[in-house]
Amino acid sequence: MASSSMGADTGSVLEQVADGLTVAELDERGLLQRIFPRLGGAPAAAVPVGPGDDAAVVAAPDGRTALSIDTLVQDQDFRLLWPAGYRTTGFDVGWKCAAQNLSDINAMGAEATSLVVSLTLPGSTAVAWVEDLADGLRAALAGLGAPRCAVVGGDLGGGPALVVTAAVTGDLGGRAPVLRSGARAGDLLAVTGSPGRAAAGLALLESRHPYEELPAALQELVAAQSRPTPPLALGPLAAQAGAHAMMDVSDGLVRDAGRLARASQVAIELDPQALLPFARPLAGAATLTGADPLAWVLAGGEDHGLLAAFGPRTVPPAGFTVVGRVSDGAGQVTVGGAEPGAVGWDHFAG
Amino acid sequence: MASSSMGADTGSVLEQVADGLTVAELDERGLLQRIFPRLGGAPAAAVPVGPGDDAAVVAAPDGRTALSIDTLVQDQDFRLLWPAGYRTTGFDVGWKCAAQNLSDINAMGAEATSLVVSLTLPGSTAVAWVEDLADGLRAALAGLGAPRCAVVGGDLGGGPALVVTAAVTGDLGGRAPVLRSGARAGDLLAVTGSPGRAAAGLALLESRHPYEELPAALQELVAAQSRPTPPLALGPLAAQAGAHAMMDVSDGLVRDAGRLARASQVAIELDPQALLPFARPLAGAATLTGADPLAWVLAGGEDHGLLAAFGPRTVPPAGFTVVGRVSDGAGQVTVGGAEPGAVGWDHFAG
């Protein structure tokens, strides 16, 4: 299992709502009646059949649908109570569940059209926490810019830990999907956003520095971890601009670049001078936690930005930063000509 | 939570393979490399992009896709070791995961086109168990008759218990989806298969009568529980025959008939004489476990047959048995004119 195990539970949802109703006190129908009104309606043309039947029916206007699935597990992907004292809200988990699924559709150059969500809930889970999760799902769809996407169905059940799985569909708008395998020697490699912020936020959450006392700029890094913001406009724009290859950066720049390089059978050279501007704003968090900010940029996951290869004469859409080049090879990734493992902040910042 | 809690874990996957490799000893890539070859390929026309990218791309030839999600949780939906000594195999869980998802698509009158599967696995899970799960998924697609459907992607992660979630897409073939809400006064109500068999199998698994010593006919009831067989040809056939309403019987005939009655704003009258032929073959299991076979027929879930309403002049397709009538009402279900709770085997068998 690649996901980092975070050991034993450090909090319980029950603690968060001292005297609230728990899901054990409601049946499935009662819980659904509390969740669905919070999710908002779906556009009738895009969703001919919404929640409440055996399956939903979603429009797929170009005769294809993109499809992905992603899961968040308590104490694997989030803690309910972090060492820094931050309590993960249902809203956070709902937002993150939507964001990471929408990001997978974005990375194909598609627009998300629907989510189905399966919740596995310990009986002690506060109903208010689940309602907050529904609010987070809806807020992410609106806030990230997925106006065509709605939650069209789901599944509820009990279990020993919170497990939130969503599957997402997407519309390619008649375009070819942008795969990981299309990068060619000579391409420019570009990323969106500022990689490493979510990893800095994770380090702050795992530290003993109280979250409440962090300056606003560092609390924003925590938000990058707990409520990531994939750039949903940029996937379709990159596809329209002719991106040769694209993927979601969920497991770190070097690791995901390696996947793109192997899928395309090319080599990727990352330019450390292009990455330093991402590392510098992380210096405060790095000092506080004793970390290397360039390591966050190179290896930190969960930002859910895009990594894309464009032809050498293509100007990437605004929002992309060129960070490297593609050359002939067989899946190698180097940073300034060196193995990524040998690269640290000290090499470039000093 | 409606699902029956089954208390503490009564077995561990590790026990099942005394000296095998566990998933904690492999990274995600290594585990995927063992799973994907076992799933078989997908038809290229139906699945333009299969596993390995951020999302799959699936054909949706009529411009719509049906979509559903369903989850199995260890110790909620299955025990790894049952009181009767039966060990649930990975193959069982893979089969059941596929079957219950395919059944939801069948209930819309659609044909399944793809599955995406998310596995949450304790680190102690034997790799061989996960390979067996992959074999069960593939065998169910072939054995249940879903030739257009393939596993096109997935997600892997760690967690405290086995959680297997799949989302499924389906093709309506240009037809209107058959909803729960279309039943009308005067319709005939019909079911497929023989309701109650999976519930009888569950009772045998929960009993102390050793599984290995059960006669073949009773072991077949256990198989109805552990490897259900939704009638995938009959959903589209019922749609073509003009079924007014349809759903999957997953939570018991009376309970699911109540959902259909409420969605359609009608009353449903079940005919006990039509149900008795389903109860009689369960008499042996009922005697062994001290249960009421008609209660299994009326309230037992997980058979994953279909419940459908047809116009009074429609001959339901072969495989359906008429078991009741639809009349004016507001969601009531009666059995021989009585409240279902008052109905028992003794009333009719004596």
XYZ file of C-alpha atoms in Angstrom:
700
model
C 0.000 0.000 0.000
C 1.514 3.264 -1.083
C -0.576 5.437 1.210
C 1.180 6.410 4.406
C -0.246 4.641 7.407
C -0.813 7.030 10.243
C -1.241 4.565 13.076
C -4.061 4.483 15.562
C -7.102 6.711 15.606
C -6.401 9.972 17.396
C -9.951 11.217 17.692
C -13.537 10.201 17.353
C -16.304 11.895 15.447
C -18.477 11.467 18.500
C -16.230 13.756 20.506
C -16.802 16.521 18.042
C -20.500 16.868 18.708
C -20.908 16.404 22.406
C -24.629 15.649 22.540
C -25.645 15.226 18.894
C -27.575 12.483 17.182
C -25.418 9.633 15.834
C -25.963 7.651 12.667
C -26.667 4.533 14.783
C -29.884 6.245 15.889
C -31.201 6.663 12.323
C -32.025 4.130 9.640
C -30.637 4.476 6.113
C -33.759 6.245 4.881
C -33.684 8.739 7.726
C -30.041 9.550 7.096
C -30.586 9.906 3.349
C -33.472 12.314 4.027
C -31.037 14.516 5.909
C -28.278 14.325 3.287
C -30.027 14.743 -0.050
C -31.648 18.148 0.495
C -28.174 19.529 1.268
C -26.712 18.346 -2.043
C -28.852 20.603 -4.234
C -30.542 19.572 -7.420
C -28.965 18.498 -10.669
C -29.680 20.073 -14.066
C -32.446 17.877 -15.509
C -30.945 17.745 -19.012
C -27.566 16.595 -17.723
C -29.025 14.136 -15.198
C -32.179 12.490 -16.577
C -32.407 10.278 -13.442
C -30.971 11.535 -10.154
C -30.764 9.975 -6.672
C -33.329 7.490 -5.381
C -33.523 4.766 -8.010
C -31.310 1.692 -8.482
C -28.967 3.725 -10.681
C -28.757 7.310 -11.896
C -28.740 8.223 -15.575
C -26.257 10.883 -16.675
C -25.942 12.578 -20.056
C -22.880 11.619 -22.117
C -23.324 13.985 -25.048
C -20.378 12.858 -27.184
C -21.108 9.151 -26.778
C -18.347 8.523 -24.243
C -17.870 9.037 -20.536
C -14.668 9.427 -18.554
C -14.823 7.439 -15.291
C -12.677 7.275 -12.166
C -12.925 6.242 -8.490
C -11.064 7.431 -5.398
C -11.275 6.712 -1.666
C -10.452 8.515 1.575
C -9.898 6.358 4.683
C -9.767 7.652 8.245
C -6.256 7.426 9.756
C -4.799 6.667 6.329
C -5.731 9.741 4.330
C -6.781 12.036 7.162
C -6.831 12.148 10.933
C -9.943 13.316 12.719
C -7.677 15.049 15.265
C -4.166 16.055 14.158
C -1.168 16.537 16.466
C -1.419 20.296 15.761
C -4.894 20.247 17.315
C -6.771 20.720 14.053
C -10.011 18.727 13.841
C -10.891 17.496 10.358
C -14.484 18.479 9.669
C -17.016 16.585 7.620
C -16.904 19.586 5.298
C -13.153 19.037 4.770
C -13.663 15.347 3.928
C -16.565 16.073 1.578
C -14.588 18.818 -0.168
C -11.465 16.672 -0.500
C -13.444 13.669 -1.755
C -14.987 15.785 -4.497
C -11.727 17.603 -5.281
C -9.588 14.519 -5.787
C -12.198 12.861 -7.969
C -12.810 15.982 -10.066
C -9.055 16.308 -10.478
C -8.852 12.897 -12.164
C -11.446 14.008 -14.732
C -9.676 17.363 -15.186
C -6.448 15.495 -15.953
C -8.081 13.833 -18.963
C -9.097 17.255 -20.298
C -12.727 16.506 -19.445
C -15.463 18.246 -17.448
C -17.055 16.395 -14.529
C -20.719 15.493 -15.007
C -21.653 13.457 -11.907
C -20.501 11.937 -8.641
C -21.798 8.856 -6.824
C -20.644 8.625 -3.207
C -20.395 5.633 -0.868
C -20.101 6.330 2.865
C -18.954 3.725 5.393
C -19.672 5.168 8.820
C -19.032 3.937 12.374
C -22.280 3.966 14.337
C -20.849 6.672 16.627
C -20.519 9.150 13.745
C -22.461 12.332 14.445
C -25.269 12.956 11.982
C -24.154 16.604 11.982
C -20.711 15.482 10.750
C -22.303 13.623 7.834
C -24.482 16.635 7.010
C -21.312 18.734 7.031
C -19.734 16.246 4.615
C -22.674 16.727 2.252
C -22.203 20.496 2.516
C -18.508 20.057 1.681
C -19.312 18.006 -1.414
C -21.725 20.640 -2.667
C -19.406 23.537 -1.818
C -16.526 21.896 -3.698
C -18.628 21.440 -6.841
C -19.597 25.111 -6.724
C -16.320 26.521 -5.450
C -13.996 24.595 -7.757
C -16.092 25.376 -10.809
C -17.938 22.201 -11.756
C -21.371 23.617 -12.616
C -22.384 20.603 -14.707
C -21.593 18.121 -11.929
C -23.995 16.902 -9.226
C -24.118 14.094 -6.691
C -26.535 11.706 -8.412
C -26.515 8.743 -6.053
C -24.793 6.912 -3.282
C -24.585 4.094 -0.817
C -24.557 4.058 3.006
C -23.328 1.410 5.389
C -21.661 0.776 8.726
C -18.036 -0.079 9.383
C -15.172 0.242 11.851
C -13.757 3.473 10.365
C -14.864 6.297 8.094
C -14.362 5.363 4.441
C -15.563 7.792 1.778
C -15.447 6.621 -1.828
C -16.669 8.544 -4.840
C -16.795 7.683 -8.492
C -16.946 10.503 -10.998
C -17.973 10.744 -14.640
C -16.778 13.319 -17.130
C -17.556 14.709 -20.568
C -14.680 15.021 -23.042
C -16.653 17.469 -25.182
C -15.802 15.622 -28.376
C -12.049 15.902 -27.774
C -9.553 13.048 -27.524
C -8.677 12.292 -23.893
C -5.231 13.561 -22.916
C -3.339 10.469 -21.747
C -0.157 10.022 -19.745
C 1.435 8.274 -22.695
C 1.595 11.086 -25.280
C 4.723 13.031 -24.266
C 7.442 13.276 -26.966
C 11.102 14.234 -26.975
C 11.344 18.020 -27.295
C 8.128 18.728 -25.372
C 7.965 21.302 -22.625
C 6.803 20.042 -19.239
C 4.537 22.361 -17.241
C 2.637 22.345 -13.954
C -0.260 24.348 -12.566
C -0.349 26.030 -9.201
C 2.456 25.820 -6.680
C 3.474 22.214 -5.904
C 4.460 21.446 -2.333
C 1.844 23.524 -0.519
C -0.302 20.548 0.499
C 2.783 18.700 1.780
C 3.777 21.748 3.836
C 0.244 21.796 5.229
C 0.520 18.108 6.127
C 3.804 18.729 7.962
C 2.161 21.550 9.927
C -0.789 19.309 10.834
C 1.595 16.572 11.977
C 3.673 19.013 14.037
C 3.035 19.998 17.648
C 2.726 23.691 16.806
C -0.898 24.537 17.628
C -2.854 25.194 14.460
C -4.810 27.992 16.125
C -1.614 29.918 16.752
C -0.248 29.677 13.203
C -0.111 32.865 11.124
C -2.713 33.091 8.372
C -0.206 32.254 5.627
C 0.611 28.932 7.307
C -3.061 28.157 8.004
C -3.556 28.565 4.250
C -1.022 25.772 3.704
C -3.145 23.573 5.979
C -6.158 24.482 3.853
C -4.187 23.412 0.738
C -3.952 19.968 2.380
C -7.468 19.712 3.823
C -9.366 21.425 0.973
C -7.286 21.115 -2.202
C -8.223 23.237 -5.212
C -7.615 21.429 -8.509
C -7.675 23.950 -11.399
C -10.758 22.607 -13.151
C -10.766 25.173 -15.941
C -7.223 24.277 -16.996
C -7.640 20.611 -17.913
C -10.040 21.263 -20.809
C -8.027 24.375 -21.794
C -4.801 22.360 -21.930
C -6.556 19.754 -24.057
C -7.787 22.461 -26.427
C -4.265 23.904 -26.561
C -3.052 20.516 -27.773
C -1.344 19.090 -24.687
C 0.411 15.849 -25.681
C 0.167 14.249 -22.224
C -1.368 15.197 -18.888
C -1.953 13.855 -15.411
C -3.034 14.878 -11.920
C -0.150 15.491 -9.478
C -1.474 13.548 -6.502
C 1.608 11.641 -5.316
C 4.374 14.226 -5.824
C 6.008 15.884 -8.811
C 8.935 13.468 -9.217
C 6.884 10.342 -8.674
C 4.101 11.423 -11.003
C 6.608 12.708 -13.595
C 8.128 9.229 -13.464
C 4.724 7.706 -14.241
C 4.264 10.060 -17.179
C 7.827 9.334 -18.387
C 7.305 5.567 -18.202
C 3.882 5.714 -19.867
C 5.348 7.854 -22.687
C 8.701 6.031 -22.825
C 10.649 9.274 -22.565
C 13.011 10.954 -20.104
C 12.014 14.027 -18.101
C 14.447 16.669 -16.905
C 13.107 19.027 -14.224
C 14.765 22.462 -13.938
C 15.520 23.302 -10.296
C 15.655 27.031 -11.079
C 12.042 26.797 -12.246
C 11.043 24.987 -9.047
C 12.699 27.348 -6.578
C 9.885 29.933 -6.792
C 7.531 27.221 -5.483
C 9.891 26.426 -2.592
C 10.590 29.968 -1.367
C 7.073 30.703 0.002
C 7.315 27.455 1.987
C 10.436 28.566 3.874
C 8.505 29.662 6.974
C 6.703 26.344 7.316
C 9.970 24.520 6.622
C 11.812 26.388 9.353
C 9.005 25.709 11.812
C 8.939 21.969 11.084
C 12.632 21.406 10.294
C 11.887 20.336 6.735
C 13.384 20.968 3.291
C 10.974 23.084 1.221
C 12.353 21.835 -2.118
C 11.672 18.278 -0.950
C 8.019 19.300 -0.518
C 8.002 20.709 -4.045
C 9.603 17.585 -5.518
C 7.980 14.857 -3.434
C 4.892 16.304 -1.771
C 1.548 14.993 -2.933
C -2.125 15.962 -2.790
C -1.887 19.403 -4.424
C -3.980 17.995 -7.299
C -2.488 20.353 -9.845
C -1.833 19.236 -13.404
C 1.420 18.062 -14.991
C 1.331 18.372 -18.780
C 3.615 18.046 -21.801
C 3.187 20.562 -24.625
C 4.872 20.692 -28.014
C 7.888 23.040 -28.102
C 6.027 25.659 -30.157
C 2.877 25.566 -27.997
C 2.297 28.340 -25.479
C 0.738 26.591 -22.451
C -2.472 28.221 -21.168
C -2.126 30.875 -18.468
C -1.857 29.112 -15.128
C 0.824 26.665 -16.310
C 4.497 27.148 -15.434
C 7.157 25.420 -17.534
C 9.328 23.367 -15.185
C 11.180 20.973 -17.449
C 11.786 19.283 -20.790
C 11.094 15.908 -22.331
C 13.869 14.003 -24.118
C 14.504 10.528 -25.485
C 14.640 7.955 -22.740
C 12.963 5.130 -20.925
C 11.154 6.605 -17.952
C 13.985 8.471 -16.189
C 13.372 11.643 -14.168
C 16.301 13.922 -13.322
C 16.452 17.271 -11.512
C 19.215 19.555 -12.767
C 20.901 16.478 -14.234
C 20.951 14.609 -10.909
C 18.931 11.774 -9.436
C 15.947 13.287 -7.581
C 16.915 11.527 -4.346
C 20.151 13.520 -4.255
C 18.400 16.860 -4.656
C 17.704 19.065 -1.662
C 16.953 22.641 -0.885
C 20.568 23.199 0.174
C 21.771 22.505 -3.353
C 19.904 25.432 -4.796
C 18.905 27.866 -2.076
C 22.262 28.599 -0.521
C -27.442 2.194 9.291
C -29.736 -0.378 7.812
C -27.085 -3.043 7.279
C -26.956 -5.630 10.012
C -23.901 -5.258 12.184
C -22.249 -8.579 12.730
C -20.013 -7.657 15.651
C -16.324 -8.294 15.947
C -14.093 -9.845 13.329
C -14.186 -13.604 13.491
C -11.292 -14.327 11.211
C -8.319 -12.781 9.508
C -7.299 -13.010 5.906
C -3.793 -13.733 7.085
C -4.952 -17.006 8.614
C -6.166 -18.165 5.268
C -2.767 -18.236 3.606
C -0.396 -19.546 6.196
C 2.868 -18.370 4.659
C 1.861 -16.101 1.781
C 2.949 -12.626 0.828
C 0.853 -9.836 2.347
C -0.108 -6.545 0.733
C 2.045 -4.678 3.281
C 5.071 -6.227 1.538
C 4.176 -4.759 -1.883
C 3.810 -1.176 -3.053
C 0.702 -0.080 -4.961
C 2.393 -0.598 -8.327
C 3.491 -4.097 -7.398
C 0.010 -5.047 -6.283
C -1.608 -3.556 -9.389
C 0.796 -5.565 -11.553
C -0.536 -8.707 -9.927
C -4.190 -7.729 -10.207
C -4.598 -6.299 -13.692
C -3.439 -9.291 -15.751
C -6.108 -11.364 -13.990
C -8.944 -9.020 -14.991
C -8.674 -9.694 -18.715
C -8.805 -7.074 -21.423
C -11.709 -4.881 -22.389
C -13.152 -4.583 -25.893
C -11.308 -1.583 -27.409
C -14.421 -0.092 -29.010
C -16.363 -0.155 -25.760
C -13.452 1.052 -23.621
C -11.316 3.588 -25.525
C -9.119 4.102 -22.416
C -8.729 1.275 -19.909
C -6.837 1.033 -16.600
C -3.644 2.980 -15.909
C -4.516 6.616 -16.619
C -6.164 9.203 -14.349
C -9.575 8.084 -15.603
C -10.905 5.470 -17.994
C -13.022 6.359 -21.006
C -16.068 4.178 -21.675
C -18.393 4.212 -24.680
C -21.904 5.564 -24.067
C -23.432 4.904 -27.463
C -26.879 6.429 -26.884
C -25.516 9.597 -25.277
C -26.361 8.585 -21.709
C -24.851 6.350 -19.073
C -26.498 4.646 -16.123
C -24.338 4.896 -12.985
C -24.418 3.287 -9.552
C -22.095 2.540 -6.602
C -22.155 -0.186 -3.964
C -19.882 -1.235 -1.107
C -19.088 -4.427 0.810
C -17.580 -4.056 4.299
C -15.962 -6.842 6.298
C -18.037 -7.851 9.348
C -20.982 -5.811 8.052
C -21.715 -7.457 4.724
C -19.666 -10.622 5.093
C -17.638 -12.448 7.713
C -14.243 -13.844 6.763
C -15.018 -16.853 8.980
C -18.668 -17.728 9.611
C -20.006 -19.643 12.632
C -20.708 -22.586 10.282
C -16.981 -22.746 9.515
C -17.258 -21.399 5.985
C -14.377 -19.102 5.030
C -15.336 -16.286 2.653
C -12.848 -16.300 -0.204
C -11.537 -13.335 -2.140
C -13.325 -14.909 -5.104
C -16.661 -14.736 -3.212
C -16.157 -11.041 -2.391
C -15.091 -10.159 -5.945
C -18.069 -12.055 -7.373
C -20.547 -10.478 -4.959
C -19.137 -6.983 -5.519
C -19.622 -7.351 -9.272
C -23.017 -9.048 -8.911
C -24.617 -6.421 -6.691
C -23.392 -3.570 -8.882
C -24.447 -5.276 -12.126
C -27.841 -5.912 -10.553
C -28.436 -2.170 -10.080
C -27.800 -1.594 -13.791
C -30.000 -4.575 -14.703
C -32.826 -3.048 -12.654
C -32.843 0.034 -14.921
C -33.200 -2.207 -17.973
C -29.612 -1.434 -18.971
C -26.523 -3.476 -19.829
C -23.368 -2.970 -17.757
C -20.444 -1.438 -19.645
C -17.711 -0.941 -17.026
C -16.702 -1.286 -13.387
C -14.208 0.761 -11.384
C -13.194 -0.868 -8.097
C -11.713 0.649 -4.940
C -10.059 -1.722 -2.461
C -9.286 -0.768 1.147
C -7.057 -3.515 2.518
C -5.525 -4.149 5.946
C -1.763 -4.630 5.581
C -2.116 -8.237 6.730
C -4.287 -9.132 3.727
C -2.750 -11.969 1.720
C -1.837 -10.968 -1.828
C -3.290 -14.316 -2.901
C -6.642 -13.274 -1.407
C -6.614 -10.074 -3.470
C -5.686 -12.025 -6.615
C -8.606 -14.323 -5.857
C -10.870 -11.264 -5.576
C -9.753 -10.166 -9.044
C -10.538 -13.658 -10.338
C -13.998 -13.422 -8.746
C -14.709 -10.087 -10.427
C -13.735 -11.488 -13.822
C -15.630 -14.734 -13.303
C -18.800 -12.853 -12.347
C -18.665 -10.694 -15.477
C -18.324 -13.831 -17.593
C -20.569 -16.120 -15.577
C -23.458 -13.695 -15.085
C -23.455 -12.698 -18.743
C -21.971 -9.202 -18.935
C -19.802 -9.564 -22.040
C -19.637 -5.810 -22.692
C -18.441 -5.030 -19.147
C -14.823 -4.862 -17.969
C -12.958 -3.546 -14.951
C -11.526 -0.306 -16.368
C -9.831 1.194 -13.323
C -9.552 1.309 -9.583
C -7.969 2.579 -6.439
C -5.948 0.850 -3.701
C -5.308 1.900 -0.131
C -4.806 0.672 3.412
C -7.351 0.600 6.222
C -8.471 -1.233 9.356
C -10.894 -3.589 7.575
C -11.608 -4.859 4.081
C -13.846 -2.429 2.184
C -14.631 -3.156 -1.466
C -16.494 -0.490 -3.414
C -17.362 -0.614 -7.079
C -19.087 1.848 -9.345
C -20.714 0.551 -12.488
C -21.843 2.162 -15.741
C -24.536 0.869 -18.054
C -25.948 1.360 -21.524
C -29.715 1.805 -21.872
C -29.562 0.948 -25.570
C -31.710 3.934 -26.526
C -34.560 2.837 -24.223
C -36.090 4.854 -21.403
C -34.767 3.724 -18.007
C -37.299 1.660 -16.046
C -37.799 3.556 -12.784
C -39.325 2.567 -9.454
C -41.971 5.237 -9.894
C -43.896 3.959 -12.919
C -46.233 1.315 -11.452
C -49.984 1.940 -12.013
C -53.177 0.576 -10.504
C -54.087 -2.619 -12.326
C -50.483 -3.671 -13.030
C -49.239 -7.175 -12.354
C -46.285 -7.439 -9.991
C -43.666 -10.076 -10.858
C -40.321 -11.287 -9.521
C -37.448 -13.258 -11.019
C -35.815 -16.269 -9.437
C -36.758 -17.649 -6.065
C -36.693 -14.995 -3.328
C -35.459 -16.107 0.093
C -32.626 -18.375 -0.982
C -29.854 -15.931 -0.028
C -31.475 -15.348 3.376
C -31.641 -19.102 3.957
C -27.953 -19.283 3.033
C -27.167 -16.506 5.510
C -29.013 -18.373 8.277
C -27.005 -21.520 7.496
C -23.728 -19.547 7.586
C -24.710 -18.023 10.945
C -25.678 -21.413 12.375
C -23.358 -23.858 14.143
C -24.099 -26.649 11.658
C -20.763 -27.238 9.921
C -20.929 -26.074 6.316
C -18.815 -28.987 5.152
C -21.411 -31.456 6.432
C -24.416 -29.803 4.784
C -26.109 -31.656 1.913
C -25.446 -30.217 -1.537
C -28.875 -28.574 -1.745
C -28.183 -26.572 1.406
C -24.651 -25.680 0.282
C -26.315 -24.245 -2.822
C -28.305 -21.904 -0.569
C -25.005 -20.712 0.931
C -23.778 -20.089 -2.619
C -26.910 -18.009 -3.275
C -25.746 -15.784 -0.409
C -21.999 -15.700 -1.148
C -22.200 -15.620 -4.962
C -25.580 -14.185 -5.966
C -26.724 -14.517 -9.559
C -28.728 -11.501 -10.756
C -30.602 -12.378 -13.977
C -28.779 -9.955 -16.269
C -30.639 -10.904 -19.419
C -34.010 -10.157 -17.852
C -33.618 -6.458 -17.039
C -33.280 -5.350 -20.670
C -35.930 -7.926 -21.730
C -38.398 -6.558 -19.178
C -37.697 -3.033 -20.435
C -38.341 -4.157 -24.008
C -41.554 -5.862 -22.882
C -42.718 -2.501 -21.531
C -42.297 -2.923 -17.769
C -43.825 0.102 -16.045
C -41.527 -0.031 -12.999
C -38.614 -2.180 -11.891
C -36.056 -2.520 -9.112
C -33.441 -4.857 -7.684
C -34.610 -6.945 -4.703
C -31.637 -6.429 -2.396
C -33.290 -5.753 0.973
C -36.248 -8.170 0.911
C -39.432 -8.491 -1.116
C -41.760 -6.617 1.282
C -39.311 -3.819 2.017
C -38.389 -3.299 -1.632
C -42.044 -3.595 -2.727
C -42.732 -0.817 -0.211
C -40.112 1.369 -1.888
C -41.629 0.728 -5.287
C -45.138 1.391 -3.915
C -44.067 4.679 -2.317
C -42.139 5.822 -5.396
C -45.172 5.026 -7.599
C -47.794 6.201 -5.050
C -49.722 2.945 -5.329
C -50.620 -0.001 -3.088
C -49.153 -3.461 -3.626
C -50.918 -6.688 -2.684
C -48.706 -9.795 -2.593
C -50.408 -13.163 -3.075
C -49.215 -15.683 -0.475
C -50.271 -18.586 -2.691
C -47.850 -17.347 -5.329
C -45.058 -17.069 -2.763
C -45.469 -20.528 -1.211
C -43.601 -22.286 -4.061
C -40.556 -20.187 -3.137
C -40.834 -21.141 0.534
C -41.277 -24.897 0.127
C -37.724 -25.660 -1.117
C -36.384 -23.784 1.921
C -38.144 -26.080 4.405
C -35.030 -28.184 5.061
C -32.871 -25.165 5.877
C -35.710 -23.731 7.970
C -36.038 -26.889 10.017
C -32.280 -27.017 10.595
C -32.083 -23.398 11.766
C -35.490 -23.061 13.438
C -36.635 -20.394 11.011
C -39.811 -19.598 9.061
C -39.231 -20.127 5.340
C -41.983 -17.704 4.301
C -40.273 -15.014 6.402
C -37.153 -15.591 4.277
C -39.226 -15.190 1.113
C -40.909 -12.021 2.376
C -38.039 -10.339 4.218
C -34.790 -11.941 3.083
C -32.424 -9.748 1.085
C -29.449 -10.147 -1.232
C -31.014 -12.427 -3.826
C -30.608 -9.592 -6.359
C -33.552 -10.702 -8.453
C -35.862 -8.178 -10.101
C -39.243 -6.889 -8.943
C -41.239 -5.399 -11.809
C -44.704 -4.047 -12.587
C -46.237 -4.906 -15.967
C -49.461 -3.707 -17.546
C -52.379 -6.151 -17.069
C -52.281 -7.236 -20.732
C -48.493 -7.695 -20.850
C -47.054 -11.190 -20.635
C -43.901 -10.829 -18.517
C -40.779 -12.377 -20.093
C -40.004 -16.005 -19.208
C -38.174 -16.026 -15.884
C -40.694 -13.730 -14.156
C -43.359 -15.098 -11.797
C -46.452 -13.008 -11.063
C -46.721 -12.603 -7.283
C -49.129 -9.735 -6.812
C -51.160 -6.797 -8.061
C -50.917 -3.030 -7.979
C -53.918 -0.948 -6.897
C -54.684 2.629 -5.922
C -52.961 3.614 -2.722
C -50.182 5.512 -1.023
C -47.299 3.109 -0.554
C -48.992 0.245 1.351
C -47.845 -3.391 0.996
C -50.137 -6.204 2.106
C -49.791 -9.981 1.942
C -53.078 -11.797 1.458
C -54.812 -8.668 2.746
C -52.824 -8.589 5.997
C -49.942 -6.472 7.264
C -46.694 -8.238 6.282
C -45.493 -8.340 9.893
C -48.436 -10.596 10.790
C -47.664 -13.079 8.031
C -45.795 -16.279 8.790
C -45.232 -19.660 7.268
C -47.776 -21.183 9.684
C -50.584 -19.149 8.169
C -50.235 -20.781 4.798
C -48.345 -24.030 5.085
C -50.468 -25.789 7.644
